[in-house]
Amino acid sequence: MSRTPPDALAMLRELIAAPSISSTTAEWDLSNLKVIELLHTWLEELGFSCEVMPIPHQPTKANLIATLGTGPGGLVLSGHTDTVPCDPELWHSDPFRVAERDQRLYGLGTCDMKGFLALAIEAAKSFVDQPLKQPLIILATADEESAMSGARALVEAGRPKARAAVIGEPTSLKPVRMHKGMMMEAVRIEGRSGHSSDPSLGANALDAMHQVLNELSAFRNELKAKHRNSDFRVDFPSMNFGCIHGGDNPNRICGHCELEFDLRPLPGMSVDGLRNAIGERLGPLGAQFGVELTTRALFPGIPPFENRDTDGLVALAEKLTGHRAQAVAFGTEAPFLQQLGMDTIVMGPGSIDQAHQPDEYLALDQIQPTIDVLKQLITRYCL
Ligand SMILES: [Zn+2]
């Protein structure tokens, strides 16, 4: 006898009760396999054919591609299975147990974004008994909150393919068609320490870093002068000097110094292009100051995202929700799904204001509208 998955709220409870924190700090990083297993079981019960895709070099992580129907075209509903770390002592209830109060469901991942996965499955239930002309694909990814290694593995594999994709990040159910990219970079300078009384006894890494900061500031100003996009509240590519470490004592020539900064490119700017430009600008300073200067990326970076096709999924989502497509300040897996050739938007229940915070919640009044919009999208793309 075939079984049927639990209702949406029961699914959400089980997903929240399965911790799946991803973090670049190894001691906080957890497997997402329990979440993948839950989704796998429910989707298989509904008749989806499921493929668990391992993530290279990460045996405790996987993506899930679950497909109902066959053939080209169709729709992907995509969510990430991981959450950020949390501070349980700052929560008013256990982050790993869904607590309902004030017309809200509290729990880590309720809005960012296990809630969407539960609602996507709930919406799919209405379609399992009818033949689909084009496939419905529910995609669950790993490590979105850390290195986006799940999305990168999908691009590498060239799957899934569909005509359109919705990533259900919390946007209060408003369509989003662009966001900035994100890069985190480091500059390391190895000089030579020596007695401070005679500068010729060493090579001062701080002196060189001073010039690095000057160069990067000049580059920042140039980027700001050249690139503007009024769809964004911060309408230029930003660069933030985040931390610097170097030296040990006032009476020693500074032997080494390291700077970390972030850079958020606007749509149309390339992560690799920016990295090359930075390398070219800073490269000559090494010889000039007699130090060894290296630049490196702290993570591969998230490309900026823009869906320029405003007649397809963007227009449909605007019509269904009554909201114009907008730009957001956070990065998503959208540029990766777009790279796979899909007409991609970001749109999901809950607000980003509640994500990555103690007492993260999903408001109950977001649930039915989300299911309704998803059903309409499935009808449009798959029936
Ligand atoms: Zn998210």
mmCIF file of C-alpha atoms and ligand atoms in Angstrom:
data_model
loop_
_atom_site.group_PDB
_atom_site.id
_atom_site.type_symbol
_atom_site.label_atom_id
_atom_site.label_comp_id
_atom_site.label_asym_id
_atom_site.label_seq_id
_atom_site.Cartn_x
_atom_site.Cartn_y
_atom_site.Cartn_z
ATOM 1 C CA MET A 1 0.000 0.000 0.000
ATOM 2 C CA SER A 2 1.378 3.372 -0.923
ATOM 3 C CA ARG A 3 1.810 5.943 1.797
ATOM 4 C CA THR A 4 1.184 9.672 1.566
ATOM 5 C CA PRO A 5 3.357 12.384 3.063
ATOM 6 C CA PRO A 6 2.208 14.278 6.159
ATOM 7 C CA ASP A 7 0.515 17.694 5.843
ATOM 8 C CA ALA A 8 2.600 20.835 5.321
ATOM 9 C CA LEU A 9 2.898 21.757 8.981
ATOM 10 C CA ALA A 10 3.909 18.238 9.995
ATOM 11 C CA MET A 11 6.532 18.190 7.226
ATOM 12 C CA LEU A 12 7.866 21.540 8.418
ATOM 13 C CA ARG A 13 8.102 20.239 11.985
ATOM 14 C CA GLU A 14 10.192 17.286 10.845
ATOM 15 C CA LEU A 15 12.453 19.415 8.653
ATOM 16 C CA ILE A 16 13.124 21.897 11.473
ATOM 17 C CA ALA A 17 13.812 19.027 13.908
ATOM 18 C CA ALA A 18 16.622 17.823 11.627
ATOM 19 C CA PRO A 19 19.524 20.265 12.218
ATOM 20 C CA SER A 20 21.398 21.017 8.974
ATOM 21 C CA ILE A 21 23.590 23.992 9.758
ATOM 22 C CA SER A 22 26.235 24.742 7.161
ATOM 23 C CA SER A 23 29.187 26.880 8.076
ATOM 24 C CA THR A 24 32.652 27.693 6.824
ATOM 25 C CA THR A 25 33.707 27.101 10.458
ATOM 26 C CA ALA A 26 34.202 23.325 10.598
ATOM 27 C CA GLU A 27 33.073 22.906 14.220
ATOM 28 C CA TRP A 28 29.578 24.239 13.415
ATOM 29 C CA ASP A 29 29.152 22.537 10.059
ATOM 30 C CA LEU A 30 26.612 19.667 9.994
ATOM 31 C CA SER A 31 25.410 17.098 7.481
ATOM 32 C CA ASN A 32 22.204 17.830 5.508
ATOM 33 C CA LEU A 33 21.532 14.159 4.747
ATOM 34 C CA LYS A 34 18.665 13.798 7.244
ATOM 35 C CA VAL A 35 16.762 16.627 5.531
ATOM 36 C CA ILE A 36 17.481 15.109 2.113
ATOM 37 C CA GLU A 37 16.228 11.735 3.373
ATOM 38 C CA LEU A 38 12.943 13.221 4.657
ATOM 39 C CA LEU A 39 12.285 15.040 1.373
ATOM 40 C CA HIS A 40 13.300 11.960 -0.606
ATOM 41 C CA THR A 41 10.822 9.765 1.293
ATOM 42 C CA TRP A 42 7.889 12.188 0.919
ATOM 43 C CA LEU A 43 8.522 12.944 -2.743
ATOM 44 C CA GLU A 44 8.914 9.269 -3.605
ATOM 45 C CA GLU A 45 5.598 8.573 -1.871
ATOM 46 C CA LEU A 46 4.044 11.145 -4.214
ATOM 47 C CA GLY A 47 5.470 9.397 -7.272
ATOM 48 C CA PHE A 48 8.451 11.666 -7.982
ATOM 49 C CA SER A 49 11.558 9.952 -9.263
ATOM 50 C CA CYS A 50 14.342 11.024 -6.981
ATOM 51 C CA GLU A 51 18.053 11.363 -7.474
ATOM 52 C CA VAL A 52 20.332 12.053 -4.528
ATOM 53 C CA MET A 53 23.365 13.865 -5.935
ATOM 54 C CA PRO A 54 26.524 13.644 -3.818
ATOM 55 C CA ILE A 55 28.615 16.802 -3.411
ATOM 56 C CA PRO A 56 32.256 16.305 -4.447
ATOM 57 C CA HIS A 57 34.653 16.012 -1.481
ATOM 58 C CA GLN A 58 31.805 16.407 1.043
ATOM 59 C CA PRO A 59 30.520 12.944 1.971
ATOM 60 C CA THR A 60 27.998 14.312 4.493
ATOM 61 C CA LYS A 61 26.229 16.595 1.993
ATOM 62 C CA ALA A 62 23.934 16.024 -0.964
ATOM 63 C CA ASN A 63 21.450 17.664 -3.320
ATOM 64 C CA LEU A 64 18.101 16.103 -4.211
ATOM 65 C CA ILE A 65 16.559 16.330 -7.682
ATOM 66 C CA ALA A 66 12.966 15.035 -7.576
ATOM 67 C CA THR A 67 11.073 14.907 -10.861
ATOM 68 C CA LEU A 68 7.387 14.337 -11.570
ATOM 69 C CA GLY A 69 6.640 13.758 -15.253
ATOM 70 C CA THR A 70 9.166 13.576 -18.065
ATOM 71 C CA GLY A 71 10.467 15.458 -21.056
ATOM 72 C CA PRO A 72 11.940 18.889 -21.657
ATOM 73 C CA GLY A 73 10.615 22.186 -20.309
ATOM 74 C CA GLY A 74 8.771 22.368 -17.047
ATOM 75 C CA LEU A 75 9.347 24.092 -13.751
ATOM 76 C CA VAL A 76 11.912 23.828 -10.962
ATOM 77 C CA LEU A 77 10.932 24.772 -7.405
ATOM 78 C CA SER A 78 14.185 25.113 -5.527
ATOM 79 C CA GLY A 79 15.153 25.482 -1.899
ATOM 80 C CA HIS A 80 18.303 25.035 0.117
ATOM 81 C CA THR A 81 18.305 22.417 2.862
ATOM 82 C CA ASP A 82 20.862 24.068 5.141
ATOM 83 C CA THR A 83 20.494 26.853 7.686
ATOM 84 C CA VAL A 84 22.926 29.287 9.217
ATOM 85 C CA PRO A 85 24.229 28.604 12.756
ATOM 86 C CA CYS A 86 22.140 30.037 15.593
ATOM 87 C CA ASP A 87 22.482 31.227 19.200
ATOM 88 C CA PRO A 88 19.926 29.075 21.081
ATOM 89 C CA GLU A 89 20.380 31.155 24.272
ATOM 90 C CA LEU A 90 18.949 34.193 22.457
ATOM 91 C CA TRP A 91 15.814 32.337 21.312
ATOM 92 C CA HIS A 92 12.522 32.311 23.231
ATOM 93 C CA SER A 93 11.938 28.690 22.225
ATOM 94 C CA ASP A 94 13.999 25.743 20.989
ATOM 95 C CA PRO A 95 15.217 26.649 17.452
ATOM 96 C CA PHE A 96 14.853 22.991 16.428
ATOM 97 C CA ARG A 97 11.192 22.618 17.456
ATOM 98 C CA VAL A 98 8.485 24.492 15.600
ATOM 99 C CA ALA A 99 6.648 26.691 18.123
ATOM 100 C CA GLU A 100 3.379 28.354 17.147
ATOM 101 C CA ARG A 101 2.530 31.680 18.786
ATOM 102 C CA ASP A 102 1.209 35.075 17.643
ATOM 103 C CA GLN A 103 0.089 33.599 14.298
ATOM 104 C CA ARG A 104 3.664 32.645 13.530
ATOM 105 C CA LEU A 105 5.724 29.482 13.299
ATOM 106 C CA TYR A 106 9.066 29.909 15.047
ATOM 107 C CA GLY A 107 12.105 27.753 14.323
ATOM 108 C CA LEU A 108 15.507 27.787 12.627
ATOM 109 C CA GLY A 109 14.850 27.520 8.889
ATOM 110 C CA THR A 110 11.109 28.256 9.007
ATOM 111 C CA CYS A 111 11.476 31.146 6.554
ATOM 112 C CA ASP A 112 15.065 30.534 5.366
ATOM 113 C CA MET A 113 14.011 28.199 3.899
ATOM 114 C CA LYS A 114 12.748 24.766 4.882
ATOM 115 C CA GLY A 115 9.236 26.258 4.980
ATOM 116 C CA PHE A 116 9.291 26.735 1.220
ATOM 117 C CA LEU A 117 10.278 23.106 0.613
ATOM 118 C CA ALA A 118 7.339 21.884 2.723
ATOM 119 C CA LEU A 119 4.956 24.222 0.869
ATOM 120 C CA ALA A 120 6.313 23.218 -2.553
ATOM 121 C CA ILE A 121 5.586 19.566 -1.723
ATOM 122 C CA GLU A 122 2.148 20.547 -0.426
ATOM 123 C CA ALA A 123 1.427 22.371 -3.711
ATOM 124 C CA ALA A 124 2.695 19.386 -5.718
ATOM 125 C CA LYS A 125 0.217 17.016 -4.020
ATOM 126 C CA SER A 126 -2.609 18.425 -6.199
ATOM 127 C CA PHE A 127 -0.849 17.340 -9.381
ATOM 128 C CA VAL A 128 0.247 13.787 -8.692
ATOM 129 C CA ASP A 129 -2.850 12.201 -10.194
ATOM 130 C CA GLN A 130 -2.848 14.093 -13.476
ATOM 131 C CA PRO A 131 -0.530 13.538 -16.407
ATOM 132 C CA LEU A 132 1.928 16.413 -16.673
ATOM 133 C CA LYS A 133 2.853 17.666 -20.146
ATOM 134 C CA GLN A 134 6.141 19.005 -18.799
ATOM 135 C CA PRO A 135 7.980 17.966 -15.643
ATOM 136 C CA LEU A 136 7.734 19.475 -12.188
ATOM 137 C CA ILE A 137 11.098 19.312 -10.457
ATOM 138 C CA ILE A 138 11.578 19.901 -6.752
ATOM 139 C CA LEU A 139 15.212 20.709 -6.111
ATOM 140 C CA ALA A 140 16.818 20.710 -2.663
ATOM 141 C CA THR A 141 20.380 21.979 -2.437
ATOM 142 C CA ALA A 142 23.257 21.744 0.025
ATOM 143 C CA ASP A 143 25.485 24.416 1.527
ATOM 144 C CA GLU A 144 23.767 27.548 0.210
ATOM 145 C CA GLU A 145 24.623 29.406 3.412
ATOM 146 C CA SER A 146 28.347 28.605 3.178
ATOM 147 C CA ALA A 147 30.128 27.887 -0.102
ATOM 148 C CA MET A 148 27.113 27.221 -2.373
ATOM 149 C CA SER A 149 28.789 23.935 -3.191
ATOM 150 C CA GLY A 150 25.395 22.321 -3.889
ATOM 151 C CA ALA A 151 24.555 24.834 -6.616
ATOM 152 C CA ARG A 152 28.085 24.624 -8.029
ATOM 153 C CA ALA A 153 27.758 20.818 -8.260
ATOM 154 C CA LEU A 154 24.521 21.252 -10.226
ATOM 155 C CA VAL A 155 26.203 23.584 -12.722
ATOM 156 C CA GLU A 156 29.063 21.105 -13.011
ATOM 157 C CA ALA A 157 26.599 18.280 -13.747
ATOM 158 C CA GLY A 158 24.490 20.428 -16.093
ATOM 159 C CA ARG A 159 21.304 19.494 -14.206
ATOM 160 C CA PRO A 160 18.464 20.016 -13.697
ATOM 161 C CA LYS A 161 17.146 21.534 -16.897
ATOM 162 C CA ALA A 162 13.722 23.135 -17.151
ATOM 163 C CA ARG A 163 12.138 26.162 -18.736
ATOM 164 C CA ALA A 164 11.766 28.113 -15.516
ATOM 165 C CA ALA A 165 12.925 28.068 -11.910
ATOM 166 C CA VAL A 166 11.660 29.632 -8.689
ATOM 167 C CA ILE A 167 14.003 29.827 -5.726
ATOM 168 C CA GLY A 168 11.832 30.187 -2.627
ATOM 169 C CA GLU A 169 14.075 32.423 -0.517
ATOM 170 C CA PRO A 170 12.084 34.678 1.818
ATOM 171 C CA THR A 171 10.915 37.683 -0.218
ATOM 172 C CA SER A 172 7.462 38.092 1.388
ATOM 173 C CA LEU A 173 6.184 36.389 -1.761
ATOM 174 C CA LYS A 174 7.314 39.241 -4.025
ATOM 175 C CA PRO A 175 9.175 38.354 -7.210
ATOM 176 C CA VAL A 176 12.859 39.255 -7.316
ATOM 177 C CA ARG A 177 14.751 39.398 -10.587
ATOM 178 C CA MET A 178 18.115 40.787 -9.541
ATOM 179 C CA HIS A 179 20.652 40.860 -6.780
ATOM 180 C CA LYS A 180 24.255 41.850 -6.338
ATOM 181 C CA GLY A 181 27.098 39.358 -6.276
ATOM 182 C CA MET A 182 29.420 38.824 -3.362
ATOM 183 C CA MET A 183 33.157 38.362 -3.159
ATOM 184 C CA MET A 184 35.364 37.981 -0.089
ATOM 185 C CA GLU A 185 39.046 38.496 -0.744
ATOM 186 C CA ALA A 186 42.289 38.650 1.190
ATOM 187 C CA VAL A 187 45.612 40.393 0.606
ATOM 188 C CA ARG A 188 48.611 38.981 2.437
ATOM 189 C CA ILE A 189 51.925 40.750 2.686
ATOM 190 C CA GLU A 190 55.087 39.024 3.870
ATOM 191 C CA GLY A 191 57.848 41.504 4.650
ATOM 192 C CA ARG A 192 60.879 41.104 6.880
ATOM 193 C CA SER A 193 61.001 42.150 10.529
ATOM 194 C CA GLY A 194 63.997 43.857 12.112
ATOM 195 C CA HIS A 195 64.965 46.497 14.664
ATOM 196 C CA SER A 196 62.792 49.558 14.240
ATOM 197 C CA SER A 197 65.716 51.925 14.731
ATOM 198 C CA ASP A 198 66.987 51.219 11.193
ATOM 199 C CA PRO A 199 64.378 50.795 8.420
ATOM 200 C CA SER A 200 66.966 49.201 6.130
ATOM 201 C CA LEU A 201 67.108 46.143 8.399
ATOM 202 C CA GLY A 202 63.750 44.849 7.121
ATOM 203 C CA ALA A 203 60.833 45.310 4.731
ATOM 204 C CA ASN A 204 57.784 46.816 6.371
ATOM 205 C CA ALA A 205 54.542 44.993 5.558
ATOM 206 C CA LEU A 206 52.412 47.766 7.064
ATOM 207 C CA ASP A 207 53.973 50.374 4.787
ATOM 208 C CA ALA A 208 53.091 48.192 1.834
ATOM 209 C CA MET A 209 49.577 47.582 3.180
ATOM 210 C CA HIS A 210 49.066 51.314 3.492
ATOM 211 C CA GLN A 211 49.603 51.580 -0.255
ATOM 212 C CA VAL A 212 47.348 48.555 -0.870
ATOM 213 C CA LEU A 213 44.539 50.368 0.968
ATOM 214 C CA ASN A 214 45.178 53.485 -1.118
ATOM 215 C CA GLU A 215 44.987 51.463 -4.343
ATOM 216 C CA LEU A 216 41.824 49.629 -3.291
ATOM 217 C CA SER A 217 40.176 52.893 -2.221
ATOM 218 C CA ALA A 218 40.994 54.412 -5.606
ATOM 219 C CA PHE A 219 39.605 51.300 -7.337
ATOM 220 C CA ARG A 220 36.458 51.536 -5.211
ATOM 221 C CA ASN A 221 35.949 55.141 -6.289
ATOM 222 C CA GLU A 222 36.428 54.223 -9.934
ATOM 223 C CA LEU A 223 33.901 51.394 -9.692
ATOM 224 C CA LYS A 224 31.408 53.702 -8.044
ATOM 225 C CA ALA A 225 31.909 56.345 -10.744
ATOM 226 C CA LYS A 226 31.495 53.792 -13.556
ATOM 227 C CA HIS A 227 28.712 51.475 -12.341
ATOM 228 C CA ARG A 228 25.278 52.518 -11.092
ATOM 229 C CA ASN A 229 21.944 50.727 -10.911
ATOM 230 C CA SER A 230 19.039 52.657 -9.441
ATOM 231 C CA ASP A 231 17.046 49.455 -8.774
ATOM 232 C CA PHE A 232 19.270 48.923 -5.738
ATOM 233 C CA ARG A 233 19.032 50.963 -2.541
ATOM 234 C CA VAL A 234 22.839 51.000 -2.433
ATOM 235 C CA ASP A 235 23.059 51.771 -6.142
ATOM 236 C CA PHE A 236 26.797 51.201 -6.666
ATOM 237 C CA PRO A 237 29.185 48.256 -6.210
ATOM 238 C CA SER A 238 30.313 48.433 -2.585
ATOM 239 C CA MET A 239 33.681 47.456 -1.138
ATOM 240 C CA ASN A 240 34.171 47.073 2.611
ATOM 241 C CA PHE A 241 37.498 46.743 4.401
ATOM 242 C CA GLY A 242 36.465 44.191 7.010
ATOM 243 C CA CYS A 243 39.535 43.305 9.039
ATOM 244 C CA ILE A 244 43.270 43.709 9.173
ATOM 245 C CA HIS A 245 45.912 41.904 11.197
ATOM 246 C CA GLY A 246 49.629 42.592 11.258
ATOM 247 C CA GLY A 247 52.783 43.120 13.223
ATOM 248 C CA ASP A 248 53.439 42.565 16.895
ATOM 249 C CA ASN A 249 55.368 45.408 18.508
ATOM 250 C CA PRO A 250 55.980 49.140 17.939
ATOM 251 C CA ASN A 251 59.752 48.705 17.976
ATOM 252 C CA ARG A 252 59.873 45.956 15.354
ATOM 253 C CA ILE A 253 59.581 46.421 11.616
ATOM 254 C CA CYS A 254 56.222 44.861 10.735
ATOM 255 C CA GLY A 255 56.939 41.429 9.269
ATOM 256 C CA HIS A 256 53.536 40.536 7.908
ATOM 257 C CA CYS A 257 50.076 41.944 7.462
ATOM 258 C CA GLU A 258 46.793 40.586 6.112
ATOM 259 C CA LEU A 259 43.672 42.430 4.989
ATOM 260 C CA GLU A 260 40.220 40.981 4.295
ATOM 261 C CA PHE A 261 37.563 42.846 2.347
ATOM 262 C CA ASP A 262 34.285 42.191 0.587
ATOM 263 C CA LEU A 263 33.061 43.465 -2.730
ATOM 264 C CA ARG A 264 29.486 43.388 -3.996
ATOM 265 C CA PRO A 265 29.325 43.713 -7.781
ATOM 266 C CA LEU A 266 26.227 44.922 -9.608
ATOM 267 C CA PRO A 267 24.580 42.801 -12.323
ATOM 268 C CA GLY A 268 26.725 42.941 -15.451
ATOM 269 C CA MET A 269 30.021 42.918 -13.536
ATOM 270 C CA SER A 270 32.144 39.776 -13.511
ATOM 271 C CA VAL A 271 33.666 38.218 -10.419
ATOM 272 C CA ASP A 272 36.711 36.997 -12.374
ATOM 273 C CA GLY A 273 37.119 40.342 -14.099
ATOM 274 C CA LEU A 274 37.177 42.160 -10.776
ATOM 275 C CA ARG A 275 39.636 39.678 -9.314
ATOM 276 C CA ASN A 276 41.984 40.168 -12.269
ATOM 277 C CA ALA A 277 41.734 43.950 -12.026
ATOM 278 C CA ILE A 278 42.586 43.841 -8.324
ATOM 279 C CA GLY A 279 45.534 41.524 -8.988
ATOM 280 C CA GLU A 280 46.880 43.822 -11.700
ATOM 281 C CA ARG A 281 46.569 46.880 -9.495
ATOM 282 C CA LEU A 282 48.211 45.416 -6.422
ATOM 283 C CA GLY A 283 50.814 43.215 -8.130
ATOM 284 C CA PRO A 284 53.497 45.905 -8.685
ATOM 285 C CA LEU A 285 53.423 46.963 -5.017
ATOM 286 C CA GLY A 286 55.273 43.803 -3.954
ATOM 287 C CA ALA A 287 58.444 44.726 -5.857
ATOM 288 C CA GLN A 288 58.073 48.393 -5.002
ATOM 289 C CA PHE A 289 58.159 47.663 -1.253
ATOM 290 C CA GLY A 290 60.428 44.595 -1.373
ATOM 291 C CA VAL A 291 57.725 42.366 0.103
ATOM 292 C CA GLU A 292 55.844 39.284 -1.042
ATOM 293 C CA LEU A 293 52.258 40.228 -1.847
ATOM 294 C CA THR A 294 49.576 37.627 -2.562
ATOM 295 C CA THR A 295 45.843 37.951 -3.129
ATOM 296 C CA ARG A 296 43.370 35.120 -2.692
ATOM 297 C CA ALA A 297 39.623 34.543 -2.641
ATOM 298 C CA LEU A 298 38.199 33.501 0.735
ATOM 299 C CA PHE A 299 35.424 31.662 -1.117
ATOM 300 C CA PRO A 300 34.690 31.248 -4.831
ATOM 301 C CA GLY A 301 32.197 34.129 -4.803
ATOM 302 C CA ILE A 302 28.555 34.505 -5.829
ATOM 303 C CA PRO A 303 27.986 36.098 -9.217
ATOM 304 C CA PRO A 304 25.500 38.952 -9.478
ATOM 305 C CA PHE A 305 22.091 37.974 -10.856
ATOM 306 C CA GLU A 306 19.707 39.646 -13.250
ATOM 307 C CA ASN A 307 16.831 38.138 -15.201
ATOM 308 C CA ARG A 308 16.460 40.469 -18.176
ATOM 309 C CA ASP A 309 13.586 38.527 -19.709
ATOM 310 C CA THR A 310 10.741 40.442 -18.132
ATOM 311 C CA ASP A 311 8.086 38.829 -20.365
ATOM 312 C CA GLY A 312 8.304 35.261 -19.077
ATOM 313 C CA LEU A 313 8.259 34.035 -15.490
ATOM 314 C CA VAL A 314 8.867 37.573 -14.190
ATOM 315 C CA ALA A 315 5.692 38.880 -15.827
ATOM 316 C CA LEU A 316 3.658 35.864 -14.684
ATOM 317 C CA ALA A 317 4.858 36.172 -11.079
ATOM 318 C CA GLU A 318 4.105 39.900 -11.114
ATOM 319 C CA LYS A 319 0.593 39.165 -12.340
ATOM 320 C CA LEU A 320 -0.044 36.400 -9.809
ATOM 321 C CA THR A 321 1.253 38.344 -6.802
ATOM 322 C CA GLY A 322 0.340 41.905 -7.778
ATOM 323 C CA HIS A 323 3.900 43.033 -7.021
ATOM 324 C CA ARG A 324 6.495 44.400 -9.405
ATOM 325 C CA ALA A 325 9.719 42.418 -9.582
ATOM 326 C CA GLN A 326 12.420 43.986 -7.486
ATOM 327 C CA ALA A 327 16.084 43.890 -6.558
ATOM 328 C CA VAL A 328 17.342 42.567 -3.217
ATOM 329 C CA ALA A 329 20.554 43.006 -1.277
ATOM 330 C CA PHE A 330 21.249 39.336 -0.527
ATOM 331 C CA GLY A 331 22.883 36.687 -2.746
ATOM 332 C CA THR A 332 21.153 33.468 -3.814
ATOM 333 C CA GLU A 333 21.645 30.403 -5.999
ATOM 334 C CA ALA A 334 19.778 32.184 -8.825
ATOM 335 C CA PRO A 335 22.856 32.949 -10.970
ATOM 336 C CA PHE A 336 23.723 29.220 -10.928
ATOM 337 C CA LEU A 337 20.247 28.052 -11.984
ATOM 338 C CA GLN A 338 20.230 30.787 -14.618
ATOM 339 C CA GLN A 339 23.550 29.424 -15.896
ATOM 340 C CA LEU A 340 21.733 26.126 -16.477
ATOM 341 C CA GLY A 341 19.511 27.986 -18.924
ATOM 342 C CA MET A 342 16.407 28.492 -16.812
ATOM 343 C CA ASP A 343 14.192 31.581 -16.661
ATOM 344 C CA THR A 344 14.845 32.199 -12.948
ATOM 345 C CA ILE A 345 13.307 34.306 -10.202
ATOM 346 C CA VAL A 346 13.592 34.387 -6.425
ATOM 347 C CA MET A 347 10.241 34.368 -4.616
ATOM 348 C CA GLY A 348 9.177 32.724 -1.389
ATOM 349 C CA PRO A 349 7.267 33.070 1.871
ATOM 350 C CA GLY A 350 8.514 34.921 4.938
ATOM 351 C CA SER A 351 10.749 37.937 5.177
ATOM 352 C CA ILE A 352 14.516 38.153 4.924
ATOM 353 C CA ASP A 353 14.263 40.463 7.961
ATOM 354 C CA GLN A 354 13.498 37.377 10.044
ATOM 355 C CA ALA A 355 16.242 35.229 8.516
ATOM 356 C CA HIS A 356 19.608 34.684 10.194
ATOM 357 C CA GLN A 357 18.129 36.027 13.472
ATOM 358 C CA PRO A 358 17.099 34.616 16.849
ATOM 359 C CA ASP A 359 13.355 33.816 16.817
ATOM 360 C CA GLU A 360 13.245 33.288 13.044
ATOM 361 C CA TYR A 361 9.639 32.749 12.039
ATOM 362 C CA LEU A 362 7.246 32.187 9.164
ATOM 363 C CA ALA A 363 3.954 34.082 9.491
ATOM 364 C CA LEU A 364 0.948 31.765 9.126
ATOM 365 C CA ASP A 365 -0.715 34.165 6.686
ATOM 366 C CA GLN A 366 2.095 33.494 4.168
ATOM 367 C CA ILE A 367 1.323 29.795 3.891
ATOM 368 C CA GLN A 368 -1.867 29.552 1.831
ATOM 369 C CA PRO A 369 -0.927 32.369 -0.593
ATOM 370 C CA THR A 370 2.377 30.600 -1.262
ATOM 371 C CA ILE A 371 0.673 27.275 -1.981
ATOM 372 C CA ASP A 372 -1.833 29.052 -4.254
ATOM 373 C CA VAL A 373 0.849 30.874 -6.275
ATOM 374 C CA LEU A 374 2.934 27.710 -6.621
ATOM 375 C CA LYS A 375 -0.099 25.761 -7.861
ATOM 376 C CA GLN A 376 -0.765 28.423 -10.464
ATOM 377 C CA LEU A 377 2.852 28.334 -11.613
ATOM 378 C CA ILE A 378 2.785 24.531 -11.841
ATOM 379 C CA THR A 379 -0.446 24.698 -13.824
ATOM 380 C CA ARG A 380 1.096 27.217 -16.220
ATOM 381 C CA TYR A 381 4.398 25.397 -16.779
ATOM 382 C CA CYS A 382 3.568 21.726 -16.376
ATOM 383 C CA LEU A 383 -0.055 21.041 -17.384
HETATM 384 ZN ZN ZN B 1 18.312 31.298 2.306
#
